Amino acid sequence: MTQSTRNNTVPPVPQNAVGPKVPPCGYLVQEVDDGVYWVTDGGYQCAFVVCDDEVIAIDAPPSLGGLVTRAIRDVTSKTITHVVYTHFHGDHIGRVDQFPDDATRIAQQETHTMLRETRDPLRRLPDVTFKDSYRMEVGGQVLEMHYKGNNHAPGNSFVYLPRQKILMLVDVIYPGWVPFTNIAQSKHIPGFMAHHDHTLAFDFDTMITGHLTRLGTRQDVEMQREYMHDIRDAAQHALELTPVKRARARDTVGTEHIYEYFKTMYEGAAAEAAKPVIDKWSGRLGGVETLGVNHTLTMYHSLRLDGNVEPHVVFFPPADSSACHDHEC
């Protein structure tokens, strides 16, 4: 019998994080409700909407590549006439080039701006842009897009199917899991936090979230909101621990190597503050044991920089305070 090489220190995946099995063909396509389908490879997700005579495609991750079109063709032979970009990141729209050239591309105007700067020939500039909201009625289907401000990325927008009560928001909610590293690589942590409440303001039953193992629900959003508030509280506590960790870093690694000094100080504070959060959520959300400290450290820096909550410490105090002489230290 072959001995398993699995690292036994890897925490088990909670049942709440387990999704449907992806077939050997490399993708799973399922109808969510009344003409709205999701496509997944177990790590990435995209979607499409079948209308009376046409199809609306939403995103096309490179991990799925041309399998997105194949998944659509598994369901219908209707022409893809519209392509929706949730945001500009290449890991979600990097293969929209597979769709017909004459299909209308739609995105929020910040997405247009970012793509214009990127100049990626595989991510064609959108033909139609909007500032706050956009509504389209195509062949018996209604699709809305709403932008509530910067979050994971500038331009990252909600896609809403009101009749089916299906909501799509990419790179913010992670059903059954904690967010990806550095709080989902978000460019604006306060906006990321606010988008939990923005999400719950929609009348939806099911979410397509762009990543990981399964579809989401309102309960998933509520759980992640609670987790993220716990992370924010932990980061606030880490700020309070900074004077102690600063002194310890000075004593253990010194201040000559500035980066090592700051790394030791920041990571020490985050690791201690994150422990109660990890204990609370272990077994409830996948990945908290792996990323709980990372999230706390990311939030720590957001509080410092976005919130102007700098710990009140002197970062480079003299080892001997008497060296100050008559100067104030």
Coordinates of C-alpha atoms in Angstrom, one line a residue:
M1 CA 0.0 0.0 0.0
T2 CA 1.4 3.4 -0.9
Q3 CA 2.0 5.6 2.1
S4 CA 0.4 9.0 1.9
T5 CA 2.7 11.9 1.6
R6 CA 0.1 14.3 2.9
N7 CA 1.3 16.7 5.6
N8 CA -0.7 15.7 8.7
T9 CA -0.3 19.3 10.0
V10 CA -2.6 20.6 7.2
P11 CA -5.9 21.4 8.8
P12 CA -8.9 19.5 7.4
V13 CA -11.3 21.2 5.1
P14 CA -14.6 22.0 6.9
Q15 CA -17.7 20.3 5.3
N16 CA -19.1 23.8 4.8
A17 CA -16.3 24.5 2.3
V18 CA -16.8 21.4 0.2
G19 CA -18.4 21.9 -3.2
P20 CA -19.6 19.7 -6.1
K21 CA -17.1 17.4 -7.8
V22 CA -15.7 18.7 -11.1
P23 CA -15.9 16.0 -13.8
P24 CA -12.8 14.7 -15.6
C25 CA -13.4 17.1 -18.5
G26 CA -12.1 19.9 -16.3
Y27 CA -15.2 21.9 -15.8
L28 CA -18.7 21.8 -14.3
V29 CA -21.6 23.6 -15.8
Q30 CA -24.9 23.8 -14.0
E31 CA -28.1 25.8 -14.2
V32 CA -28.5 28.0 -11.2
D33 CA -32.0 29.1 -12.1
D34 CA -34.1 29.9 -15.2
G35 CA -31.4 30.3 -17.9
V36 CA -28.6 31.4 -15.6
Y37 CA -25.6 29.0 -15.5
W38 CA -22.3 28.9 -13.6
V39 CA -19.1 27.3 -14.8
T40 CA -16.3 26.2 -12.5
D41 CA -13.1 24.2 -12.4
G42 CA -13.1 24.1 -8.6
G43 CA -11.0 27.2 -8.2
Y44 CA -12.5 29.7 -10.6
Q45 CA -16.0 30.5 -11.5
C46 CA -17.8 32.4 -14.3
A47 CA -21.3 32.5 -15.6
F48 CA -23.6 32.9 -18.6
V49 CA -27.2 33.7 -19.3
V50 CA -29.3 32.0 -22.0
C51 CA -31.8 34.4 -23.6
D52 CA -34.5 33.8 -26.2
D53 CA -32.0 34.0 -29.2
E54 CA -28.7 34.9 -27.7
V55 CA -26.2 34.4 -24.8
I56 CA -24.7 36.9 -22.3
A57 CA -21.3 35.7 -21.1
I58 CA -19.9 36.9 -17.7
D59 CA -16.1 36.7 -17.3
A60 CA -13.7 34.1 -18.8
P61 CA -10.9 33.0 -16.4
P62 CA -7.7 31.8 -18.1
S63 CA -7.8 28.7 -15.8
L64 CA -10.8 27.6 -17.7
G65 CA -9.6 28.9 -21.0
G66 CA -11.6 27.8 -24.0
L67 CA -13.6 25.5 -21.8
V68 CA -16.0 28.4 -21.1
T69 CA -17.2 28.4 -24.7
R70 CA -17.4 24.6 -24.6
A71 CA -19.5 24.8 -21.5
I72 CA -21.8 27.2 -23.2
R73 CA -22.1 24.9 -26.2
D74 CA -23.0 22.1 -23.9
V75 CA -26.1 24.0 -23.1
T76 CA -27.0 26.0 -26.2
S77 CA -25.9 26.8 -29.8
K78 CA -27.2 30.4 -29.5
T79 CA -24.8 33.2 -30.4
I80 CA -22.9 35.0 -27.7
T81 CA -23.9 38.6 -28.2
H82 CA -22.9 40.3 -25.0
V83 CA -19.8 39.9 -22.7
V84 CA -19.8 41.3 -19.2
Y85 CA -16.6 42.1 -17.3
T86 CA -17.0 42.1 -13.5
H87 CA -13.6 43.9 -13.2
F88 CA -10.3 44.2 -15.0
H89 CA -8.1 41.5 -13.5
G90 CA -6.7 39.1 -15.9
D91 CA -7.4 36.0 -13.8
H92 CA -11.1 36.6 -14.4
I93 CA -11.4 38.1 -17.8
G94 CA -8.0 37.0 -19.3
R95 CA -9.7 34.8 -21.9
V96 CA -12.6 37.0 -23.1
D97 CA -10.9 36.9 -26.5
Q98 CA -12.6 33.5 -27.1
F99 CA -15.9 35.3 -27.6
P100 CA -17.1 36.7 -30.9
D101 CA -15.4 40.0 -31.9
D102 CA -18.8 41.6 -32.6
A103 CA -20.2 40.8 -29.1
T104 CA -20.8 43.9 -27.1
R105 CA -18.4 44.2 -24.1
I106 CA -19.8 45.9 -21.0
A107 CA -18.0 47.1 -17.9
Q108 CA -17.8 49.9 -15.3
Q109 CA -15.9 52.9 -16.4
E110 CA -13.0 52.3 -14.0
T111 CA -12.5 48.9 -15.6
H112 CA -12.2 50.7 -19.0
T113 CA -9.6 53.0 -17.5
M114 CA -7.5 50.2 -16.0
L115 CA -7.7 48.1 -19.2
R116 CA -6.7 51.1 -21.3
E117 CA -3.6 51.5 -19.2
T118 CA -2.8 47.7 -19.3
R119 CA -3.1 47.4 -23.1
D120 CA -3.6 43.7 -23.0
P121 CA -4.8 42.5 -26.5
L122 CA -6.6 39.6 -24.9
R123 CA -8.7 41.9 -22.8
R124 CA -10.4 44.2 -25.3
L125 CA -11.7 47.5 -24.1
P126 CA -15.4 47.5 -23.3
D127 CA -17.7 49.0 -25.8
V128 CA -20.3 50.2 -23.2
T129 CA -19.4 51.6 -19.8
F130 CA -21.3 53.0 -16.9
K131 CA -20.6 55.0 -13.7
D132 CA -23.1 53.7 -11.1
S133 CA -25.6 51.3 -12.7
Y134 CA -26.5 49.7 -15.9
R135 CA -29.5 47.6 -16.9
M136 CA -30.0 45.5 -20.0
E137 CA -33.0 43.6 -21.2
V138 CA -32.0 40.9 -23.7
G139 CA -34.3 38.2 -25.1
G140 CA -36.5 37.8 -22.0
Q141 CA -33.7 38.2 -19.5
V142 CA -32.9 41.2 -17.3
L143 CA -29.3 41.8 -16.1
E144 CA -28.2 44.7 -13.9
M145 CA -24.8 46.0 -13.0
H146 CA -24.1 48.1 -10.0
Y147 CA -20.9 49.8 -8.7
K148 CA -20.7 50.7 -5.1
G149 CA -17.2 52.0 -5.0
N150 CA -13.7 50.6 -4.8
N151 CA -13.3 47.3 -3.1
H152 CA -11.1 44.4 -4.3
A153 CA -10.3 46.4 -7.4
P154 CA -11.4 49.7 -9.0
G155 CA -14.5 49.0 -11.1
N156 CA -15.3 45.6 -9.5
S157 CA -19.1 45.5 -9.9
F158 CA -22.2 43.6 -8.8
V159 CA -24.0 41.6 -11.6
Y160 CA -27.6 41.1 -10.6
L161 CA -30.3 38.9 -12.1
P162 CA -33.4 40.3 -10.3
R163 CA -36.0 37.8 -11.5
Q164 CA -33.9 34.8 -10.5
K165 CA -32.5 36.5 -7.4
I166 CA -29.0 35.6 -8.4
L167 CA -26.1 38.0 -7.5
M168 CA -22.5 37.8 -8.8
L169 CA -19.7 39.6 -7.0
V170 CA -16.2 38.4 -7.6
D171 CA -13.2 38.4 -5.3
V172 CA -15.1 39.6 -2.2
I173 CA -17.1 36.7 -0.7
Y174 CA -15.6 33.2 -0.4
P175 CA -18.4 30.7 0.5
G176 CA -17.2 28.3 3.2
W177 CA -13.7 29.8 3.2
V178 CA -11.9 32.8 4.5
P179 CA -10.8 35.3 1.8
F180 CA -7.7 34.8 -0.2
T181 CA -4.3 36.1 1.0
N182 CA -3.9 39.7 2.0
I183 CA -7.7 40.0 2.3
A184 CA -8.3 38.9 -1.2
Q185 CA -5.5 41.1 -2.6
S186 CA -7.9 44.0 -2.1
K187 CA -6.8 47.5 -3.2
H188 CA -9.1 49.2 -0.7
I189 CA -9.8 47.3 2.6
P190 CA -12.5 49.8 3.9
G191 CA -14.4 49.3 0.6
F192 CA -14.0 45.5 0.9
M193 CA -15.5 45.6 4.4
A194 CA -18.4 47.8 3.3
H195 CA -19.2 45.5 0.4
H196 CA -20.5 42.9 2.9
D197 CA -23.4 45.2 3.8
H198 CA -23.8 46.3 0.1
T199 CA -24.2 42.6 -0.8
L200 CA -26.8 42.0 1.9
A201 CA -28.8 45.0 0.6
F202 CA -29.7 43.0 -2.6
D203 CA -32.6 40.7 -2.7
F204 CA -30.8 37.5 -3.6
D205 CA -30.9 33.8 -2.8
T206 CA -27.8 32.6 -4.6
M207 CA -24.3 34.1 -5.2
I208 CA -21.7 33.4 -7.8
T209 CA -18.4 34.6 -6.3
G210 CA -15.7 33.9 -8.9
H211 CA -13.6 31.6 -6.7
L212 CA -13.4 28.3 -5.0
T213 CA -15.7 25.4 -4.4
R214 CA -19.3 26.2 -4.4
L215 CA -22.1 28.8 -4.8
G216 CA -22.9 31.2 -2.0
T217 CA -25.9 32.1 0.1
R218 CA -26.9 35.1 2.3
Q219 CA -25.6 33.1 5.3
D220 CA -22.2 32.9 3.8
V221 CA -22.1 36.6 3.5
E222 CA -23.2 37.1 7.1
M223 CA -20.5 34.6 8.3
Q224 CA -17.7 36.3 6.4
R225 CA -18.9 39.7 7.6
E226 CA -18.6 38.4 11.2
Y227 CA -15.2 36.9 10.5
M228 CA -13.9 40.1 9.0
H229 CA -15.2 42.2 11.9
D230 CA -13.3 39.8 14.2
I231 CA -10.2 40.3 12.1
R232 CA -10.6 44.1 12.4
D233 CA -10.9 43.8 16.2
A234 CA -7.8 41.6 16.2
A235 CA -5.9 44.1 14.2
Q236 CA -6.9 46.9 16.6
H237 CA -5.5 44.7 19.4
A238 CA -2.3 44.2 17.4
L239 CA -1.9 48.0 17.3
E240 CA -2.2 48.1 21.0
L241 CA 0.5 45.3 21.3
T242 CA 2.9 47.2 19.1
P243 CA 4.9 48.9 21.8
V244 CA 5.6 45.5 23.5
K245 CA 6.5 43.9 20.2
R246 CA 8.6 46.8 19.2
A247 CA 10.8 46.4 22.3
R248 CA 11.0 42.7 21.8
A249 CA 12.1 43.2 18.1
R250 CA 14.7 45.6 19.2
D251 CA 16.1 43.1 21.7
T252 CA 16.0 40.1 19.4
V253 CA 17.0 41.3 15.9
G254 CA 18.1 44.9 16.6
T255 CA 17.3 47.9 14.4
E256 CA 20.2 47.9 12.0
H257 CA 18.3 45.8 9.5
I258 CA 15.3 48.0 9.3
Y259 CA 13.1 45.6 7.3
E260 CA 13.8 42.7 9.7
Y261 CA 13.0 44.9 12.6
F262 CA 9.7 46.0 11.3
K263 CA 8.8 42.5 10.1
T264 CA 9.5 41.1 13.5
M265 CA 7.5 43.8 15.3
Y266 CA 4.4 43.7 13.0
E267 CA 4.2 40.0 12.6
G268 CA 4.6 39.4 16.3
A269 CA 1.7 41.7 17.1
A270 CA -0.5 40.2 14.4
A271 CA 0.3 36.6 15.4
E272 CA -0.6 37.1 19.0
A273 CA -3.8 39.1 18.2
A274 CA -5.0 36.6 15.7
K275 CA -5.1 33.6 18.0
P276 CA -8.6 34.0 19.4
V277 CA -10.0 34.5 15.9
I278 CA -8.3 31.4 14.6
D279 CA -9.7 29.4 17.5
K280 CA -13.2 30.7 17.0
W281 CA -13.4 30.0 13.3
S282 CA -11.3 26.8 13.0
G283 CA -13.6 24.1 11.6
R284 CA -16.2 26.7 10.5
L285 CA -14.4 28.4 7.6
G286 CA -11.7 26.8 5.5
G287 CA -8.2 28.4 5.6
V288 CA -8.4 30.4 8.8
E289 CA -5.5 28.4 10.3
T290 CA -3.5 29.2 7.2
L291 CA -4.4 32.9 6.6
G292 CA -5.8 34.2 9.9
V293 CA -2.5 35.9 10.8
N294 CA -2.0 37.2 7.3
H295 CA -5.5 38.8 7.4
T296 CA -4.8 40.4 10.7
L297 CA -1.5 41.8 9.5
T298 CA -3.2 43.1 6.3
M299 CA -6.0 44.8 8.4
Y300 CA -3.4 46.1 10.8
H301 CA -1.7 48.1 8.0
S302 CA -5.1 49.2 6.6
L303 CA -6.0 50.7 10.0
R304 CA -2.6 52.4 10.1
L305 CA -2.7 53.8 6.6
D306 CA -6.4 54.0 5.5
G307 CA -7.7 54.8 9.0
N308 CA -4.7 56.9 10.2
V309 CA -4.6 54.8 13.4
E310 CA -0.8 54.7 13.9
P311 CA 0.4 53.0 17.1
H312 CA 1.8 55.7 19.5
V313 CA 5.3 54.4 19.7
V314 CA 8.8 55.7 18.9
F315 CA 10.0 53.2 16.4
F316 CA 13.7 53.8 16.9
P317 CA 14.2 54.7 20.6
P318 CA 17.8 54.7 21.9
A319 CA 18.7 51.6 23.8
D320 CA 19.9 53.8 26.6
S321 CA 17.5 56.6 27.4
S322 CA 20.2 58.5 29.3
A323 CA 21.8 59.0 25.8
C324 CA 19.1 61.6 25.2
H325 CA 20.8 64.0 27.7
D326 CA 18.9 67.2 27.5
H327 CA 16.9 66.2 24.4
E328 CA 13.3 64.9 24.7
C329 CA 13.0 61.3 23.5

